[in-house]
Coordinates of C-alpha atoms (C1' of nucleotides) in Angstrom, one line a residue:
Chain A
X105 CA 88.2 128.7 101.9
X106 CA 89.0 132.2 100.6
X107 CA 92.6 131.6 100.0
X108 CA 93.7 131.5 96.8
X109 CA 94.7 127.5 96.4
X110 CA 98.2 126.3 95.3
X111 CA 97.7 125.4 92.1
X112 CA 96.6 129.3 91.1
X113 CA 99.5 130.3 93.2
X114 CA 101.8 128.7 91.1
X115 CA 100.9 130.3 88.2
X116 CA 100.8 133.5 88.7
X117 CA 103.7 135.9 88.3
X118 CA 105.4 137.7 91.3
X119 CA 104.4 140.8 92.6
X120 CA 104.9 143.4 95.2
X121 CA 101.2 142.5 97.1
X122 CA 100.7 139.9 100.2
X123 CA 98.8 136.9 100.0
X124 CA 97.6 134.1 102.3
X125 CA 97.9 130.8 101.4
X126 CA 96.9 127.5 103.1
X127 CA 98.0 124.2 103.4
X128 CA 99.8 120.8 105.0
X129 CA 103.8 120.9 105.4
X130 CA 104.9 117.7 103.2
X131 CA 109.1 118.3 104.3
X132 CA 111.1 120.8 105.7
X133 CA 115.0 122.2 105.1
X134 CA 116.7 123.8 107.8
X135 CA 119.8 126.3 106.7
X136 CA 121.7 128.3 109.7
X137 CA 119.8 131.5 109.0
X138 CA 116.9 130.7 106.3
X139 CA 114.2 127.6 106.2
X140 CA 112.5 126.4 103.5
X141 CA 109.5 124.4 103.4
X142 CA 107.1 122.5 101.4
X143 CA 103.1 123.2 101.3
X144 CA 100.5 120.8 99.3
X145 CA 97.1 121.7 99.7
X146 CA 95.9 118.9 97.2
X147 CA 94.5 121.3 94.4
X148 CA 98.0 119.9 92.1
X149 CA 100.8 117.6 92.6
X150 CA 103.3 120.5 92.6
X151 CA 104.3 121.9 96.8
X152 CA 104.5 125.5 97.4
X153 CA 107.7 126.0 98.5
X154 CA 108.1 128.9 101.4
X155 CA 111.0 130.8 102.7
X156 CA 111.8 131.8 105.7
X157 CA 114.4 134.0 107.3
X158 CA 115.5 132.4 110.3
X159 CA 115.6 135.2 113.3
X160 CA 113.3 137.3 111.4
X161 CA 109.4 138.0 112.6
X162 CA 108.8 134.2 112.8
X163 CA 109.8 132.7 116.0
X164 CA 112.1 129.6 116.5
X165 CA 109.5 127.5 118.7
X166 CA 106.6 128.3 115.5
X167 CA 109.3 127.3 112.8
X168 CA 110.0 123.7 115.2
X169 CA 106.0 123.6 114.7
X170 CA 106.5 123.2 110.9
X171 CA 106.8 119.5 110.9
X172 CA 105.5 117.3 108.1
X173 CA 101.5 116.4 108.5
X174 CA 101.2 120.6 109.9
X175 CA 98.2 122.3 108.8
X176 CA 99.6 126.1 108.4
X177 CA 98.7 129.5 107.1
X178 CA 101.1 131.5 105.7
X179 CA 101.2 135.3 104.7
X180 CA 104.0 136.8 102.2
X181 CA 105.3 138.0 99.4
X182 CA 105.4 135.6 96.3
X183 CA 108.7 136.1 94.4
X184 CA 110.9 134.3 91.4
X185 CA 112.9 131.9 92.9
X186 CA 116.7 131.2 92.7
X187 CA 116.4 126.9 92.6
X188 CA 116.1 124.9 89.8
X189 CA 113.1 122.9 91.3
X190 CA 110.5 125.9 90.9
X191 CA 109.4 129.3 89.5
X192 CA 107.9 130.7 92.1
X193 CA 108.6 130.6 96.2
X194 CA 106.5 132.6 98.7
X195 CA 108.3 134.5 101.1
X196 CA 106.9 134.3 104.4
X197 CA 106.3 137.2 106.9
X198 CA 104.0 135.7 109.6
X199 CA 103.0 132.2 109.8
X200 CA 100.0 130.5 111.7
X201 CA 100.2 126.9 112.8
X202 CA 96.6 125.8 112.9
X203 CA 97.5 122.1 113.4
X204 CA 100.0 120.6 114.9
X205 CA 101.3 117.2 113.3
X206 CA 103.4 116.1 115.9
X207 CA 106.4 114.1 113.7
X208 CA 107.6 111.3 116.5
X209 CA 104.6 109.4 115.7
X210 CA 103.2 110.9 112.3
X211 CA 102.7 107.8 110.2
X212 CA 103.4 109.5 106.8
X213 CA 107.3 110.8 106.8
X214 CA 108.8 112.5 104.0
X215 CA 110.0 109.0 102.1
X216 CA 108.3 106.2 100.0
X217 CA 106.3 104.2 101.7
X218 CA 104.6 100.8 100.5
X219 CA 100.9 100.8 98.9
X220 CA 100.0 98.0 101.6
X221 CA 101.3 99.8 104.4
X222 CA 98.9 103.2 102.7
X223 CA 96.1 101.0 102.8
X224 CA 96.5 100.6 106.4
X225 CA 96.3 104.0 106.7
X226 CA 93.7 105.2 104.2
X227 CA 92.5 107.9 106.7
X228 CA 95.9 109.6 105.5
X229 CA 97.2 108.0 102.5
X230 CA 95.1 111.2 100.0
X231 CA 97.9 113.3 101.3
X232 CA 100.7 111.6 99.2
X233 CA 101.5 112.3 96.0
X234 CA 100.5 108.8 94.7
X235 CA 97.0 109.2 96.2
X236 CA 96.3 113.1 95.6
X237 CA 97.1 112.2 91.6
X238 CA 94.9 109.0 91.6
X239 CA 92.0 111.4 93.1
X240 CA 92.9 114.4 91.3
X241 CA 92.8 111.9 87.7
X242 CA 89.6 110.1 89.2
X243 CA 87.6 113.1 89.3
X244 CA 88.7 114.4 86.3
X245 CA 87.4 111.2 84.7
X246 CA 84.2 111.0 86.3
X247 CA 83.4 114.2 85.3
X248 CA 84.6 113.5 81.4
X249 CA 82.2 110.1 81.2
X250 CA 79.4 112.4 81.8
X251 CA 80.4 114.9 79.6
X252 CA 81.2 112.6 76.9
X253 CA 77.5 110.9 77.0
X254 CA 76.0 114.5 77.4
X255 CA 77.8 115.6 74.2
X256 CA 76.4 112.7 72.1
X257 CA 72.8 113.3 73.3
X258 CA 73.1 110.7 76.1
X259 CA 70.5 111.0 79.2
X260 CA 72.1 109.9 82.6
X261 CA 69.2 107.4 84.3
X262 CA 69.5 107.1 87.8
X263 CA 68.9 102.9 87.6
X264 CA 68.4 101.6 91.6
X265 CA 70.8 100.2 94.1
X266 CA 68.7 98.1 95.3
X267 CA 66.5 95.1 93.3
X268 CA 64.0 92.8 94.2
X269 CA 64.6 90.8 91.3
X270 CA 67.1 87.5 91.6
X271 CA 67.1 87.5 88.1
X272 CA 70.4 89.1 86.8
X273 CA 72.9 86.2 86.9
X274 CA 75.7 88.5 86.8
X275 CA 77.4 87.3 89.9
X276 CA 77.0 86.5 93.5
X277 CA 74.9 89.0 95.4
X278 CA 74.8 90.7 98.2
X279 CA 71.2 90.3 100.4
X280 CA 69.4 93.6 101.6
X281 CA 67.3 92.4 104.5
X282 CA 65.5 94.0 107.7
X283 CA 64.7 90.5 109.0
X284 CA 66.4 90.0 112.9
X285 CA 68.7 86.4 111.4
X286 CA 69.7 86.5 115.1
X287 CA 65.9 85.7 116.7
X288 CA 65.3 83.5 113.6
X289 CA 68.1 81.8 113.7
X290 CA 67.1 81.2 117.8
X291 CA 63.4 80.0 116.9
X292 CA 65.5 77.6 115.2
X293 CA 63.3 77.8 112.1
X294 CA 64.3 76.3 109.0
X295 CA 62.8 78.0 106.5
X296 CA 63.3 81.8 105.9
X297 CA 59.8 83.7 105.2
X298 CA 60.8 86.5 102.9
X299 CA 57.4 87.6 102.6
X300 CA 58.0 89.2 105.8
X301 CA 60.6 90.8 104.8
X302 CA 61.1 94.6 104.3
X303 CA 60.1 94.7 100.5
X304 CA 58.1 91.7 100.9
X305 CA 60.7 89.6 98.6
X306 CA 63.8 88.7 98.8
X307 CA 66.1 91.9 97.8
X308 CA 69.3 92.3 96.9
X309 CA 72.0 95.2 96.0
X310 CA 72.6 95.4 92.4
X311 CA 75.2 93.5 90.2
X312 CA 74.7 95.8 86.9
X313 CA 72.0 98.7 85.3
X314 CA 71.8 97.3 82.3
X315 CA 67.8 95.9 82.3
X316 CA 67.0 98.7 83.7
X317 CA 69.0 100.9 81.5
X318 CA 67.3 98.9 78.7
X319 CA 64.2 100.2 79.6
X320 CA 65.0 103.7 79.3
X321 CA 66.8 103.1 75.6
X322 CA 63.4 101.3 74.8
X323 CA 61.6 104.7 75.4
X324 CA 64.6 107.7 75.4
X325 CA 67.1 105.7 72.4
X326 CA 70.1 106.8 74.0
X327 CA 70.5 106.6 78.0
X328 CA 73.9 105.2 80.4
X329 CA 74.2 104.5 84.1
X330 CA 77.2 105.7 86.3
X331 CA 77.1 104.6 89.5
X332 CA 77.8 101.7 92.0
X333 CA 77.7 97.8 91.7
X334 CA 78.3 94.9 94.3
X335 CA 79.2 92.1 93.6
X336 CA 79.5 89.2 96.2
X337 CA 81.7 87.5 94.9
X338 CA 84.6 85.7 97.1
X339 CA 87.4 87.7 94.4
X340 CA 90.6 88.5 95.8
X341 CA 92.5 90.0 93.0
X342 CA 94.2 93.1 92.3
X343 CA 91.2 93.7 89.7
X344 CA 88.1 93.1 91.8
X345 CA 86.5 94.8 94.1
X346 CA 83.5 94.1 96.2
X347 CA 81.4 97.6 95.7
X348 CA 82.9 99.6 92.4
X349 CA 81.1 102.3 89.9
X350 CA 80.1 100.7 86.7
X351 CA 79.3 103.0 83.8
X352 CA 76.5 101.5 81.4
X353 CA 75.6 103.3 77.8
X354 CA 72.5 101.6 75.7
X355 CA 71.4 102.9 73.2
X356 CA 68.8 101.8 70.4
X357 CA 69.4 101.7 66.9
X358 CA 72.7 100.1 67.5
X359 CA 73.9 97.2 66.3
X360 CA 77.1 95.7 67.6
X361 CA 79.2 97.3 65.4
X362 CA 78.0 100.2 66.2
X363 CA 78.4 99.3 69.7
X364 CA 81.9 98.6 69.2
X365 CA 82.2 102.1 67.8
X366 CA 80.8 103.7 70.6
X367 CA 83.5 102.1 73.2
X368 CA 86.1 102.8 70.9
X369 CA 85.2 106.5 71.0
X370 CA 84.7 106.6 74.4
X371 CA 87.7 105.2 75.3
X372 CA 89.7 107.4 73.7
X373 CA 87.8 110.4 75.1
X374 CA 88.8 109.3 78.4
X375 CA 92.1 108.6 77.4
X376 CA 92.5 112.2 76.0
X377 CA 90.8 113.9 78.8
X378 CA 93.5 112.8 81.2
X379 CA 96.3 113.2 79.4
X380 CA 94.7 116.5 78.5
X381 CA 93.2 118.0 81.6
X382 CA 95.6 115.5 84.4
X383 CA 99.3 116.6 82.7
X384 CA 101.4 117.1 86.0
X385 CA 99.6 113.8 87.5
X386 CA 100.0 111.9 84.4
X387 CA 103.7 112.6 84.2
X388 CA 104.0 112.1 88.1
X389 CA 102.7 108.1 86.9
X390 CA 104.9 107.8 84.2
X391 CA 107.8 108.7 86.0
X392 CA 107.1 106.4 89.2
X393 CA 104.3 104.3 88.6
X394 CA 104.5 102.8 85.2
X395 CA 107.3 103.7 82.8
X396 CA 105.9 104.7 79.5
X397 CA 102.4 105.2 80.0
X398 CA 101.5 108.0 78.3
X399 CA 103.3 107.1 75.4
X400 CA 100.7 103.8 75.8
X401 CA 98.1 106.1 76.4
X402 CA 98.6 108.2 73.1
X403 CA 98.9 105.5 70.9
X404 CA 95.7 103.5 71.9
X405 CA 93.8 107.4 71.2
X406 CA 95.8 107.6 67.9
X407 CA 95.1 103.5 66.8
X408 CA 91.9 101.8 65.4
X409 CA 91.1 99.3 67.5
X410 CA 91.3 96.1 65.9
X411 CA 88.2 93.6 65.7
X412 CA 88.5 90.0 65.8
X413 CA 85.5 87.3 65.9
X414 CA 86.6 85.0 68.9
X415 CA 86.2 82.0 66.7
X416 CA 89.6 83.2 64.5
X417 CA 90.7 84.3 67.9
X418 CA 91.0 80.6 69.1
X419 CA 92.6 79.4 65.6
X420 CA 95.2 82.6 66.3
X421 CA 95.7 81.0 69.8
X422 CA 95.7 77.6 68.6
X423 CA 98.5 78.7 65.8
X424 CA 100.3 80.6 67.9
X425 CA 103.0 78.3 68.8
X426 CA 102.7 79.1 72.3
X427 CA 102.4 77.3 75.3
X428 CA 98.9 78.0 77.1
X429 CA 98.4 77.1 80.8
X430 CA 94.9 76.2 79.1
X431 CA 94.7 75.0 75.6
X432 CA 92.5 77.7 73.8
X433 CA 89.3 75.5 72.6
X434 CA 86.4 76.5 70.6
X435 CA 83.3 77.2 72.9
X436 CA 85.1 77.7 76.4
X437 CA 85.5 81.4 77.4
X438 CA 88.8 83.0 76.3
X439 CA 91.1 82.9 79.9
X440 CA 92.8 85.9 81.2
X441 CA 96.3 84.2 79.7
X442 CA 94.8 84.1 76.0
X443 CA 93.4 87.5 76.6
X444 CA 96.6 89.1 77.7
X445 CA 98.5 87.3 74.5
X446 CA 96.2 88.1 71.6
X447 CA 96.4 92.5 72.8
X448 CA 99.5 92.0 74.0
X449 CA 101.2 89.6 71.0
X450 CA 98.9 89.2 68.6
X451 CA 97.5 92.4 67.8
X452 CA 100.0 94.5 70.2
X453 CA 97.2 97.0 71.0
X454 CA 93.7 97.4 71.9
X455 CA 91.4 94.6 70.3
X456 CA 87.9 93.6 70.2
X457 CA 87.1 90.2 70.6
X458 CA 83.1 89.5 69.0
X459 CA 80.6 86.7 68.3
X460 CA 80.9 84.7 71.3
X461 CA 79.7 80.7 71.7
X462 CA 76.4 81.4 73.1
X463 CA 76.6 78.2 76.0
X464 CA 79.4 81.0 77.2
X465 CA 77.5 84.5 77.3
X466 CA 74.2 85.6 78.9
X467 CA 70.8 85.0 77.7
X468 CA 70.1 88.6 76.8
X469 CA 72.5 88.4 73.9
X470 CA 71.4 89.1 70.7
X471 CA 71.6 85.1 68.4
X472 CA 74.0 85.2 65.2
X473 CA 72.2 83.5 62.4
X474 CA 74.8 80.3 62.3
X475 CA 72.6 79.6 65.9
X476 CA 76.2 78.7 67.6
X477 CA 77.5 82.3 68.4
X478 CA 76.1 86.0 69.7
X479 CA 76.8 89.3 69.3
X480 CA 78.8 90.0 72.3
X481 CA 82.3 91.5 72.4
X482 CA 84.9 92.4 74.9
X483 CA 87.3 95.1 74.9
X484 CA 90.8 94.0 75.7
X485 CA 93.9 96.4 76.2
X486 CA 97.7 95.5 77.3
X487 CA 98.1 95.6 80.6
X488 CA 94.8 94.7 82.0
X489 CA 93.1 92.9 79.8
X490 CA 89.6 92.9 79.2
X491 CA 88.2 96.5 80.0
X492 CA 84.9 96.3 78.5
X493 CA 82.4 93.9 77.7
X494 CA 79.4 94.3 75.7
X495 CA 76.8 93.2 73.1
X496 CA 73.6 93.9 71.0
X497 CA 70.8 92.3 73.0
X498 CA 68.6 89.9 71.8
X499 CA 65.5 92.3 70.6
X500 CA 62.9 89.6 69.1
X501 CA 60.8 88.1 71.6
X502 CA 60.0 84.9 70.4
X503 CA 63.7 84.3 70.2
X504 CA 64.4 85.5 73.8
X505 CA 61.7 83.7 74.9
X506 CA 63.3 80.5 73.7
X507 CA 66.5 80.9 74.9
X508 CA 65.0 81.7 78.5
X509 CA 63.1 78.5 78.2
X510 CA 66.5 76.6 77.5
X511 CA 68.2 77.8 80.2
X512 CA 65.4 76.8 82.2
X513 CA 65.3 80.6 83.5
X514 CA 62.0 81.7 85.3
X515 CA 60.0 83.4 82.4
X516 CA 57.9 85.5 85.1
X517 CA 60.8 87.2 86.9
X518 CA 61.6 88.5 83.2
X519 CA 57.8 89.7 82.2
X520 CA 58.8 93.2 81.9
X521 CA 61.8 92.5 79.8
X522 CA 59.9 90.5 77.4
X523 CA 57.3 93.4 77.2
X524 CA 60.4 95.6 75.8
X525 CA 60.2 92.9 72.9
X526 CA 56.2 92.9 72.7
X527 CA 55.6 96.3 72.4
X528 CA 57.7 98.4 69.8
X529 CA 61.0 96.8 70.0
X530 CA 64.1 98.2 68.6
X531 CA 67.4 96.6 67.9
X532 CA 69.4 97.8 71.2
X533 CA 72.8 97.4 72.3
X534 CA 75.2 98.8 75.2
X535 CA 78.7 97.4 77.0
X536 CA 79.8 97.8 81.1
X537 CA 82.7 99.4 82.0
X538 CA 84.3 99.6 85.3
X539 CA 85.3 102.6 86.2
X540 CA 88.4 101.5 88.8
X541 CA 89.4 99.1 86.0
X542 CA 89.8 102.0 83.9
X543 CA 91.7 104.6 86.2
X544 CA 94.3 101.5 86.7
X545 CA 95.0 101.6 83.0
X546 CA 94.8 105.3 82.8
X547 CA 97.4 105.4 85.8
X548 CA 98.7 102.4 85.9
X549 CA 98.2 101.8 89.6
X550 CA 98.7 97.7 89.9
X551 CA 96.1 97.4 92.8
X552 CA 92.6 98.6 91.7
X553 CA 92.3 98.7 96.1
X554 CA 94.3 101.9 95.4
X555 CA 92.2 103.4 92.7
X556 CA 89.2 103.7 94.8
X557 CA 89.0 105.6 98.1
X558 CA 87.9 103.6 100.3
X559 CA 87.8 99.6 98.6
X560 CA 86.1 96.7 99.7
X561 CA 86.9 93.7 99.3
X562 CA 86.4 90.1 101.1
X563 CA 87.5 91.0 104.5
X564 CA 88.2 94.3 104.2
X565 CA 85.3 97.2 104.8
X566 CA 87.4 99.4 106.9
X567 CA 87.2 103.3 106.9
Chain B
rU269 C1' 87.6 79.1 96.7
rC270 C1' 92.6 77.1 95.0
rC271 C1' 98.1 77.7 94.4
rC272 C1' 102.6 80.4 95.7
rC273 C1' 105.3 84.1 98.6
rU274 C1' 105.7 86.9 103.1
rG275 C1' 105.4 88.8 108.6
rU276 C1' 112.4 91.4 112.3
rA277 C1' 112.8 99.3 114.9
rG278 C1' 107.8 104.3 113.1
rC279 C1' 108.8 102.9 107.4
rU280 C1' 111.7 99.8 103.7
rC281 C1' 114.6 95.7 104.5
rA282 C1' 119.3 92.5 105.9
rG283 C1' 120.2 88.7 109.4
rU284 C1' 125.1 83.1 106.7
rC285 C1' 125.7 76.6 109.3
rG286 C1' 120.5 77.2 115.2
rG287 C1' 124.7 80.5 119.6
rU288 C1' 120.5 86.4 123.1
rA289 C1' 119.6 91.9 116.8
rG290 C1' 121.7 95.3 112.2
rA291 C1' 121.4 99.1 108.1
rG292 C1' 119.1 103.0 105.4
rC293 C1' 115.3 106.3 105.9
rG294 C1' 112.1 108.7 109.5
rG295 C1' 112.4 111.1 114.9
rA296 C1' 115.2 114.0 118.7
rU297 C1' 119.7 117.1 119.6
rG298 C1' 123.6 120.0 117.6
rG299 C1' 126.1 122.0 113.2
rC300 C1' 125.8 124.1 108.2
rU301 C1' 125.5 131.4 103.8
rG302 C1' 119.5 129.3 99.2
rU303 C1' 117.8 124.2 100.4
rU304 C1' 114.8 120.9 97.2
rA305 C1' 115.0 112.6 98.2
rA306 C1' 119.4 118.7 101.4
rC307 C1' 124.0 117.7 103.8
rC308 C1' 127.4 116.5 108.4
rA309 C1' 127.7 114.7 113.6
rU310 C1' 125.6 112.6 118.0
rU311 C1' 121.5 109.8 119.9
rA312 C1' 117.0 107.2 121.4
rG313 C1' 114.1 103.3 119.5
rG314 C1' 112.9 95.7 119.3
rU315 C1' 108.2 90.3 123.7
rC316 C1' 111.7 89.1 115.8
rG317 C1' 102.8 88.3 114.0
rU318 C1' 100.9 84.5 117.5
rU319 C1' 100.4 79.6 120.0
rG320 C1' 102.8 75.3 120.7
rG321 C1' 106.8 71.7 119.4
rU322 C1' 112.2 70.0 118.4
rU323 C1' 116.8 71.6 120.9
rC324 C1' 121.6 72.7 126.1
rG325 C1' 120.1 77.0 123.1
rA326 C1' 115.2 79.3 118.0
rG327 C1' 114.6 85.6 114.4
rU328 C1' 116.6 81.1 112.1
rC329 C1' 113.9 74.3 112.0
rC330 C1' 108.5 72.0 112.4
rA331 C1' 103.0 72.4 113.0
rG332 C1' 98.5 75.2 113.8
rC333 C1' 96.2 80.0 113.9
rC334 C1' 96.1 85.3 112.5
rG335 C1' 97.6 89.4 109.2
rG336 C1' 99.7 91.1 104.3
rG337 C1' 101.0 90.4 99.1
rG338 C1' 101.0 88.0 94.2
rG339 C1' 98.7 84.5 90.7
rA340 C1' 94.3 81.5 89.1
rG341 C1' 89.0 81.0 88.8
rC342 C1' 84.7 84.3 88.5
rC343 C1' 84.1 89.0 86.4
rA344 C1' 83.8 94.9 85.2

RNA sequence: UCCCCUGUAGCUCAGUCGGUAGAGCGGAUGGCUGUUAACCAUUAGGUCGUUGGUUCGAGUCCAGCCGGGGGAGCCA
């Protein structure tokens, strides 16, 4: 814990003085008289690499211990060193095998292996390069989303896990009971009695902050959520994932546009930070994870995003020329094919897609005056697609109430919503971002299973 | 949930027309005057996902089941 970590190591500049260092072999090079080997203790991408004199004060049965997975301490002299690969090299004069990694049966060997066969394995897979950059960039994002609101006046609210309310409609959910199903299920009752139940009502993990982040903005003007979401969902895709973090800004006096602005900004805040703060991992990605990336990267920061109401968004698709698995059509959402084309193609950047048909958005969303479309909009980026999706909310009551009526939505469930609109209301807006969704574009990691530690997913909760 | 692909050594894969199994990497052993995806030599390692079927004979053909991957829908 004391030991200076790698990453510090690296940096400094030789000198006469001994130090300790700690960390896990990743490979080792055998010469007839000298040994080299290679120590990562996670704090950077870069190894340490160590030298060692063969017949010198290390013993031959210690340097045989030095295989890859070894957990070792090493004492020496850090000194320039003669290869091309790095600056520095420690030299070692004792060594300390603390544990053993024995390399007959060591799943991780000092070659490429497959992201499936890592996610078999996820006990081990943060001591590979891949992983130890995705964690290293992860952090350094999670850390920047916070900073980011907190430099713009933004106050985190801590919105619950769990809700009593079945009211969101954002997806399927997952149930939080204490009832025994087994014995119920052998009284072979029909009827579930959730009254009985541990918060007398049915209860369920949550699908998204946002009404409850709406309350804060109502009272605070400019709040956001970071934290995690479930989502029930039967997805198997390489962009869903059962339980993810979902970042949530709302803020009052904000109109979409403004809205708009905000995600733009934030976006490239991100975007900076890692290529800012993440340099060694973010070249690691764009050498053997996506080709290109931070040039991608830099010029999303350095463009303004474009806008585009989805209405001229279908007549772009329509005129396109191109052949659409579905044929774009006015008042059916935009599918992940015409999304992909019109940042990809069309616009060949990031766009924002606005004023949705409102028979295709959620009730909450604030009514355009033509009373077809609403102020929602979706961030789309090559690559990935949509990234973002937001809108103003619907802020007059009589208007909300309206639309809750026509889509024959239980008015009671919302009563505290509505008060938002009684008492004082504000026009309001905010978007949801997934955070996993946004270290895959950052990194470019295909799988969003291997942007998360430990994902689940239909079928899959293990570790 | 739907569609497609896939399952062979620890890992990544090859295996032709159906005739009892191969490579590279990794491991072990030895060699090598500073290596860095080290290199050179030797060597061990397999119930071909699983159950059944066709056949004289199945890794190979067929069906079911299980696992993995990709795409779509839903969505962030």
């Amino acid at each position: 814990m004391n030991t200076p970590r790698i990453k510090f190591v690296l940096s400094r500049k030789p000198d006469a003085s001994e130090i300790t260092v700690h960390g896990w072999v990743r490979t080792r090079r055998d010469a007839k008289n000298i040994c080299f080997f290679e120590l990562n203790d996670g704090s950077c991408l870069a190894n340490l690499q160590v030298v060692l004199d063969r017949g010198g004060s290390v013993a031959d049965d210690d340097v045989k211990r030095l295989q890859t997975g070894a957990r070792v301490e090493v004492s020496g002299v850090l000194a320039d060193s003669p290869g091309s690969n790095q600056s520095v090299e420690l030299h070692a004069q004792t060594i300390r095998v603390i544990g053993d990694s024995p390399a007959d049966d060591y799943p991780l060997q000092k070659k490429r292996h497959s992201f499936e066969f890592l996610r078999e394995i996820a006990h081990l897979r943060p001591r590979t390069n891949t992983f130890g950059a995705v964690s290293r960039v992860r952090n350094a994002l999670s850390y920047a989303v916070h900073r980011f609101f907190q430099e713009n006046g933004f106050l985190y609210i801590a919105t619950p896990i769990i809700t009593a309310s079945d009211a969101e409609g954002a997806g399927e959910m997952f149930r939080v009971t204490t009832l025994p199903y087994e014995k119920i299920i052998a009284t072979g009752a029909k009827v579930i009695d959730y009254s009985r139940d541990f918060f007398g009502k049915p209860a369920y993990l949550t699908v998204s902050g946002q009404l409850n982040a709406e309350i804060y903005a109502c009272a605070l003007e400019r709040v956001y959520t970071f934290g995690p979401t479930f989502r029930a969902e039967n997805s198997n895709t390489t962009r869903h994932l059962s339980e993810f973090w979902m970042i949530e800004p709302e803020v009052a006096f904000c109109d979409l546009s403004c809205n708009i602005d905000l995600a733009e900004a934030f976006l490239k805040y991100i975007l900076s930070a890692a290529l800012t703060e993440c340099t060694a991992d973010m070249e690691f990605f764009d050498l053997r994870i996506q080709k290109g990336i931070i040039d991608d990267l830099r010029a999303v920061i350095e463009t303004k995003f474009a806008r585009i109401t989805y209405t001229d968004a279908i007549a772009e698709l329509g005129g396109s020329g191109r052949e659409f698995e579905y044929k774009p059509t006015w008042g059916v959402e935009l599918q992940t094919e015409h999304e992909k084309f019109l940042t990809e193609h069309v616009v060949k950047g990031p766009v924002v897609v606005t004023d949705y048909p409102k028979d295709v958005k959620a009730f909450y969303m604030k009514q355009n005056d033509d009373g077809k479309t609403v102020r929602g909009m979706d961030v789309l980026v090559p690559r990935l697609g949509e990234i973002i999706g937001g809108s103003q909310r619907e802020e007059n009551l009589s208007v909300l109430e309206n639309r809750i009526a026509e889509l024959g939505l239980d008015r009671d469930a919302y009563w505290w919503y509505l008060e938002l609109r009684k008492y004082g209301t504000v026009p309001h807006s905010g978007f949801g971002l997934g955070f996993e969704r946004l270290i895959q574009y950052v990194t470019g990691m295909q799988n969003i299973r291997d942007v998360i530690p430990f994902p689940r997913a239909p079928g899959a909760a293990d570790f």
